[in-house]
Every structure is written in structure tokens, then in C-alpha cells.
């Protein structure tokens, strides 16, 4: 298995040099005087030590062992429970939670950075604690004070964990089809009955209780998504003080046999008149759930970033050591029988692609998290509104593109290893298997694409897109006199204009045929994603060039950043033209066959 080493220097680059976190967070009263560069680095160091020494070593063994299921109980792989207890002792479960309920009150950005390390070092293990953050946020935003005191405090302390129970076997991503029902009881609770599938961390032995956040329908509720309510359903019933009582009528009836993430239990959960408690207003459950789901989508984007990072690390180490053939320009290691494969341009191209995706993905994920913190903490309503709109626009891009690029990076990792990448012992094939789920859960790439184009762009009449293009215009305008950025600025400006033109082209065609939106959406998401990455890479290039111009003891680090930016612009950004060409051909060939004509 690749030996994971947390990329702390690059994380610090994005946090401190690109996003200027310490300076920018001083404007928020809750972080002024406490959220310093030194404090951030201390958290990163502690998390890196935990990831490298506690959960990375049990990643491959956890994959081989998998979860054990017997009579409704799940036992996690060897070492998982002990690692979770260490994680709780280190205080990471309470990191971003409200101090009123036992949290540390740190910003989302810090949690996202730590989450990257957790996912890269052990994806399956990270999911157990990751689901709890969404449950916490849902309770923080929509729970009653009693619910917060009873459930939220225990989640924050890490004594209990959380899940989200959304879909059912017949529903998939169309939650308007769910059938799980909720019936009011005399004591103010609800009896929840139904079956939920694909419930990550739905049953395990890490914590004493599991708090399920469940979507269900009340009697006589409207059909579709407008008739869904949201409920808390604990594994064990509790009294008002949060003390565990008898077992609730919710049980794991099976765990899925999956392609990857074997160390995490993906459960079928059966609710048989289980006791639950309403969160938020009746029939507004999906609205409340989006607090959870949006958090989960950013978390899934980080998983994609993590896949790029760990695949890159594994492939880079191997490429430096594996000897095969000679460099085309002559022997680089004449004392050896062959040269290391890193000398070959084809291998270099795959490594550079992984590096560009990992570092670009890190910039996007942290950029998103910073805007999430602005929404939570700023007193400037205009600033909050802009951040909210940027987050709405960029979340489907981050979720879809970071996971798709993570899958591409994982594929390159196996390819660089050659035949050795296909066998289990090197661990590269595990990255491929684990990463594959990321493009599926929390809304597939295709669903994210429709969300971006139909809802975020066209429904807003281009307003949300304009927020992003305004950032590009602002960056270009501010740096016109910077000759070192000319290549980046010229391409950014050209692509920004083309982006607006292509969007208008789709909108006009969709007026005559709505299928044009669906036919264009996936290409549009990829196209948009590469431009967003181009904007972020230009920002990173600017910082790196400034550091080199000022004189630095880290010349290699900043020079590598510039060279990676140039690679992205030279070799990856031109993929936009393929997607643009596909968009322009329209929906006709996509929809040409009738369903019955798909014969075999």
C-alpha cells in the first residue's frame, strides 16, 4: 500500500498564501485573536500524525478483512475501534461544533483540510466519523433545544455517531418516491416504519449509540418531495438526559458486498415502528436535509481530492524506483541496467496530471470551505449573499469534477505500476475500487451536471455563473501589468467569454427543445470545471511567482508550483475544446434512437 505522507506544505500554501486565512478570518469576531497561522499548523500536524501512524497502517488490512455481519450486528476491521477512540481523545469530533454544546468552534475550512488527510489515509475508516458531521449540522440548524441537549452533545463528544437515511431500493436518487412512513404517537414521538438502503456506517461497534437522520412521510402528506419530513431515530432509545435505555426498533438486516470501501459498513436498515422525533417543520424534511446533503457533497468532493493525492503519492514513489528501458535522450543512470520510468514522458504526463488534479482540487475544496465560513460568520450581508451564491454554483462542480478527476488519477496510478498495479499487494487497485463510489453517492456526476446547468445556471438566468465570471474578470483586471501572468490571463479571458457564449447557445436551443439541457449538461460541467481550475491555478501561479521574485529558501517548491500550473494550462485546459464541440452538436444524435431500438 502507498505510504501516506500528509502534504502539509501544500496545504499550508493554499491556506496561508493563496487564501490568506489568518488575515481574512480576522474580520470575523468569533475567530479574531484565536484562529492564527500557528494554531492552524498545530492542528494540521496533530491530524497528520494521527493519519500517518494510526489509520493509514490499517487501511489495506481493513480492506482485506472487511466488516463482519452477524445477527444484525457489525464488527469493524481490526484496529478501527481503537483508532476511533484515539480520534475522540484527540478532540477532533468536536472541532467545528458550537461551543455551547461542547464544540471547539473552529471554522469549516480547518475541518475540510483535516478531512482530506483522513480520507487519503483510510477512506473507509474516515466515513464513520464523517457522517457524524452532517448529523451535527442538521441538529445545529434545525433541532430543538431539547434535541440538541440530548443528541447533539453526544455526537460532538464522539460518544455517539450519526448517519443519514435517505433512499430506498425503488427510489434511488428520486427521493420523492420514498415510502417510509411516520405516525404520530401520544407522547409526541413518531413511529417510523420502512426500509432504507445504502446507509454508510449504519451499524458498527465504534460508538455506544448511532443517531439516524431519517426521511419519512406523515399520513396525508403531499406526494413527491413536498411531502417528506425529517426525523431523529436513535439505535438505542434515550431519556431526556441522554441516558441510554432499551433498544429501538431499528436494525441492520444486511450489509452490502461492494466493489470498494470494504472497511465501512454499507447497511440495509429496517425501521419497524421505531421511535423517532421530528426535526424542523412537517413536510419540510428535504429542505432541512439539504443542510446535511450539501455538507456531504463537499465531503465527497474532498474524497475525490484525497484519491488524487494518494494515487499520486503511490505512483511517484514507484516511478522513481522502477527501472525499465532507457530515456529517449540517452541513459540517465548508466550504472544501472535501465532508467527509472519517471524519465519517460508518458509516465511524466500521468504524474503531472495527478499532481495538477490533487493541488487544483485542494485549492477548490478549501476555497469552497472558506465561503462556507463566510456564510456562517460574516456580518456583511452582501458578502454572505455572494458567498452563498458562489457555494451553490461551485458545489456541483466540486462534487462531480473532483471525484471524476480522482478516478482518473487512480487509474493513472495503476497504469504507472503496470501489471504490479493490477495485483492487490501494492494497494493501487484498492484506490481505484474505493474511489469509484465517489462519482455515485451524494448525487451522481450526471445529476450534479443537471443541477449545475438547469438549476444553478439557467434557472438563475446566468446570475450564479456571472458571480464566477466576475471573479475571473477581477483577477484579470488586477493583474494586467503582471507580465509573468500574461499567458494565464489571455487564456482565462478567452475561455470566460466562450463560457458565456456557450451558455447562451444552450439556453436558446433549450427554448425549442428542453432535451438540449440534458444532452449538454455533463460536457458543460466538465467544461466549467476546467475553467474554475484555470482560475485557481492562475491564482496559485501568481503567489508562487511573487515568492520567487522576492527571494525564498523554498525555490524548488514554488518553481514546481509554477511548472504544474503551466502543465495544466498546456495539457489539460485544452480539454475544454472537446467538451465545447460536443455541446454544440446538440441533442439530436443523443435522442435519435427510440427506447425499443436499443436492441442487442
Coordinates of C-alpha atoms in Angstrom, one line a residue, residues 377-600:
X377 CA -19.6 34.0 10.3
X378 CA -19.7 37.3 8.4
X379 CA -21.9 40.2 9.5
X380 CA -21.7 41.7 6.0
X381 CA -25.0 40.6 4.3
X382 CA -23.8 41.4 0.8
X383 CA -20.7 39.3 1.4
X384 CA -22.7 36.4 2.8
X385 CA -25.1 36.5 -0.2
X386 CA -22.3 36.4 -2.7
X387 CA -20.6 33.5 -0.9
X388 CA -23.9 31.6 -0.7
X389 CA -24.4 32.0 -4.4
X390 CA -20.8 31.0 -5.2
X391 CA -21.1 28.0 -3.0
X392 CA -24.4 27.0 -4.7
X393 CA -22.8 27.3 -8.1
X394 CA -19.5 25.6 -7.2
X395 CA -20.7 22.7 -5.1
X396 CA -21.9 20.5 -8.0
X397 CA -18.7 21.3 -9.9
X398 CA -16.6 20.3 -6.9
X399 CA -18.5 17.2 -6.1
X400 CA -18.6 15.9 -9.6
X401 CA -15.2 17.1 -11.0
X402 CA -13.1 16.3 -8.0
X403 CA -14.4 12.8 -7.9
X404 CA -14.1 12.2 -11.6
X405 CA -10.6 13.6 -11.6
X406 CA -9.9 11.5 -8.5
X407 CA -10.9 8.4 -10.5
X408 CA -8.7 9.5 -13.4
X409 CA -5.8 9.9 -11.0
X410 CA -6.4 6.5 -9.5
X411 CA -6.5 4.9 -13.0
X412 CA -3.1 6.6 -13.8
X413 CA -1.7 5.2 -10.5
X414 CA -2.5 1.7 -11.6
X415 CA -1.2 2.4 -15.1
X416 CA 2.2 3.6 -13.8
X417 CA 2.6 0.5 -11.8
X418 CA 1.8 -1.6 -14.9
X419 CA 0.9 -5.2 -14.1
X420 CA 2.0 -4.7 -10.5
X421 CA -0.8 -2.1 -10.1
X422 CA -3.4 -4.7 -11.0
X423 CA -2.5 -7.0 -8.1
X424 CA -3.6 -6.5 -4.6
X425 CA -0.3 -6.3 -2.7
X426 CA 0.8 -2.9 -3.9
X427 CA -2.6 -1.3 -2.9
X428 CA -3.1 0.8 -6.1
X429 CA -6.1 -1.2 -7.2
X430 CA -7.7 -0.5 -3.8
X431 CA -7.6 3.2 -4.6
X432 CA -9.5 2.6 -7.9
X433 CA -12.1 0.5 -6.1
X434 CA -12.6 2.9 -3.2
X435 CA -12.7 6.0 -5.4
X436 CA -15.3 4.6 -7.8
X437 CA -18.2 5.1 -5.4
X438 CA -17.4 8.8 -5.1
X439 CA -18.9 9.6 -8.5
X440 CA -22.1 7.8 -7.5
X441 CA -23.2 8.7 -4.0
X442 CA -24.5 12.1 -2.9
X443 CA -25.8 12.5 -6.4
X444 CA -24.1 11.0 -9.5
X445 CA -22.0 13.1 -11.8
X446 CA -24.9 13.3 -14.2
X447 CA -27.3 14.6 -11.5
X448 CA -24.7 17.1 -10.4
X449 CA -24.4 18.2 -14.1
X450 CA -28.2 18.8 -14.4
X451 CA -28.2 20.7 -11.1
X452 CA -25.4 22.9 -12.4
X453 CA -26.8 23.7 -15.8
X454 CA -30.6 23.5 -15.3
X455 CA -30.9 24.9 -11.7
X456 CA -27.8 26.9 -11.0
X457 CA -27.2 28.5 -14.4
X458 CA -30.3 28.6 -16.5
X459 CA -32.9 28.9 -13.7
X460 CA -30.9 31.9 -12.3
X461 CA -30.8 33.3 -15.8
X462 CA -27.0 33.2 -15.6
X463 CA -26.7 35.2 -12.4
X464 CA -24.8 32.5 -10.5
X465 CA -22.5 32.0 -13.4
X466 CA -21.8 35.7 -13.6
X467 CA -20.6 35.7 -10.0
X468 CA -17.8 33.3 -11.1
X469 CA -17.0 35.1 -14.3
X470 CA -16.8 38.4 -12.3
X471 CA -14.1 36.8 -10.1
X472 CA -12.2 35.9 -13.3
X473 CA -12.7 39.5 -14.7
X474 CA -11.5 40.9 -11.4
X475 CA -8.4 38.8 -11.3
X476 CA -7.5 39.6 -14.9
X477 CA -8.0 43.3 -14.4
X478 CA -6.0 43.4 -11.2
X479 CA -3.0 41.7 -12.8
X480 CA -2.9 43.2 -16.3
X481 CA 0.5 44.8 -15.6
X482 CA 2.0 41.4 -14.4
X483 CA 3.8 40.2 -17.4
X484 CA 4.6 36.8 -15.8
X485 CA 0.8 36.1 -15.8
X486 CA 0.1 37.1 -19.4
X487 CA -0.3 33.5 -20.7
X488 CA -2.7 32.7 -17.9
X489 CA -4.7 35.9 -18.2
X490 CA -5.1 35.7 -22.0
X491 CA -6.4 32.2 -21.9
X492 CA -8.7 32.9 -18.9
X493 CA -10.2 35.9 -20.7
X494 CA -10.8 33.9 -23.9
X495 CA -12.4 31.0 -22.0
X496 CA -14.6 33.2 -19.9
X497 CA -16.1 34.8 -23.0
X498 CA -16.6 31.4 -24.6
X499 CA -18.2 30.2 -21.4
X500 CA -20.8 32.9 -21.6
X501 CA -21.4 32.3 -25.3
X502 CA -21.8 28.5 -24.9
X503 CA -24.3 29.1 -22.0
X504 CA -26.3 31.4 -24.2
X505 CA -26.2 28.9 -27.0
X506 CA -27.6 26.2 -24.8
X507 CA -30.3 28.5 -23.4
X508 CA -31.5 29.5 -26.9
X509 CA -31.7 25.9 -28.1
X510 CA -33.4 24.7 -24.9
X511 CA -36.3 27.1 -25.6
X512 CA -37.2 24.9 -28.5
X513 CA -36.1 21.5 -27.1
X514 CA -35.6 21.0 -23.3
X515 CA -33.7 17.8 -24.0
X516 CA -30.8 20.1 -25.1
X517 CA -30.1 20.8 -21.4
X518 CA -29.7 17.1 -20.5
X519 CA -27.6 16.4 -23.6
X520 CA -25.2 19.3 -22.9
X521 CA -25.1 19.0 -19.1
X522 CA -22.2 16.6 -18.5
X523 CA -20.0 18.3 -21.0
X524 CA -21.0 21.7 -19.6
X525 CA -19.9 20.6 -16.1
X526 CA -16.5 19.3 -17.3
X527 CA -16.1 22.5 -19.4
X528 CA -16.9 24.7 -16.4
X529 CA -14.7 22.7 -14.1
X530 CA -11.6 23.1 -16.1
X531 CA -12.2 26.9 -16.3
X532 CA -12.7 27.1 -12.5
X533 CA -9.4 25.1 -12.1
X534 CA -7.7 27.5 -14.5
X535 CA -8.8 30.5 -12.4
X536 CA -7.4 28.8 -9.2
X537 CA -4.2 27.7 -10.9
X538 CA -3.6 31.3 -12.1
X539 CA -4.0 32.5 -8.5
X540 CA -1.6 29.9 -7.3
X541 CA 0.9 30.8 -10.0
X542 CA 0.7 34.4 -9.0
X543 CA 1.6 33.6 -5.4
X544 CA 4.4 31.3 -6.4
X545 CA 5.9 33.8 -8.8
X546 CA 5.8 36.6 -6.2
X547 CA 7.6 34.3 -3.7
X548 CA 10.3 33.6 -6.3
X549 CA 10.7 37.2 -7.2
X550 CA 11.0 38.2 -3.5
X551 CA 13.7 35.6 -2.8
X552 CA 12.9 32.4 -0.9
X553 CA 14.6 29.5 0.6
X554 CA 12.0 27.2 -1.0
X555 CA 12.8 27.8 -4.6
X556 CA 12.1 24.2 -5.6
X557 CA 8.6 24.2 -4.1
X558 CA 7.5 27.4 -5.8
X559 CA 9.1 26.5 -9.1
X560 CA 7.3 23.2 -9.1
X561 CA 4.0 25.1 -8.4
X562 CA 4.6 27.3 -11.5
X563 CA 5.6 24.3 -13.7
X564 CA 2.5 22.4 -12.6
X565 CA 0.3 25.5 -13.4
X566 CA 1.9 25.6 -16.8
X567 CA 1.3 21.9 -17.4
X568 CA -2.4 22.4 -16.5
X569 CA -2.7 25.2 -19.0
X570 CA -0.7 23.5 -21.7
X571 CA -2.0 19.9 -21.4
X572 CA -5.3 19.8 -19.5
X573 CA -7.1 23.1 -20.1
X574 CA -7.4 22.3 -23.8
X575 CA -9.9 19.6 -22.9
X576 CA -12.4 22.4 -22.7
X577 CA -12.5 22.5 -26.5
X578 CA -13.6 18.8 -26.8
X579 CA -16.4 19.5 -24.4
X580 CA -17.4 22.7 -26.2
X581 CA -17.5 20.9 -29.5
X582 CA -19.7 18.2 -28.0
X583 CA -22.1 20.7 -26.5
X584 CA -22.5 22.5 -29.9
X585 CA -23.6 19.3 -31.7
X586 CA -26.8 19.3 -29.6
X587 CA -29.2 16.6 -28.6
X588 CA -30.2 15.2 -31.9
X589 CA -27.9 12.2 -32.1
X590 CA -28.2 11.5 -28.4
X591 CA -32.0 11.2 -28.7
X592 CA -32.2 9.7 -32.1
X593 CA -33.0 6.1 -31.1
X594 CA -36.3 5.2 -29.6
X595 CA -36.1 3.1 -26.4
X596 CA -37.1 -0.1 -28.2
X597 CA -34.5 0.5 -30.8
X598 CA -31.7 -0.2 -28.3
X599 CA -31.6 -3.8 -29.4
X600 CA -28.9 -6.4 -28.9

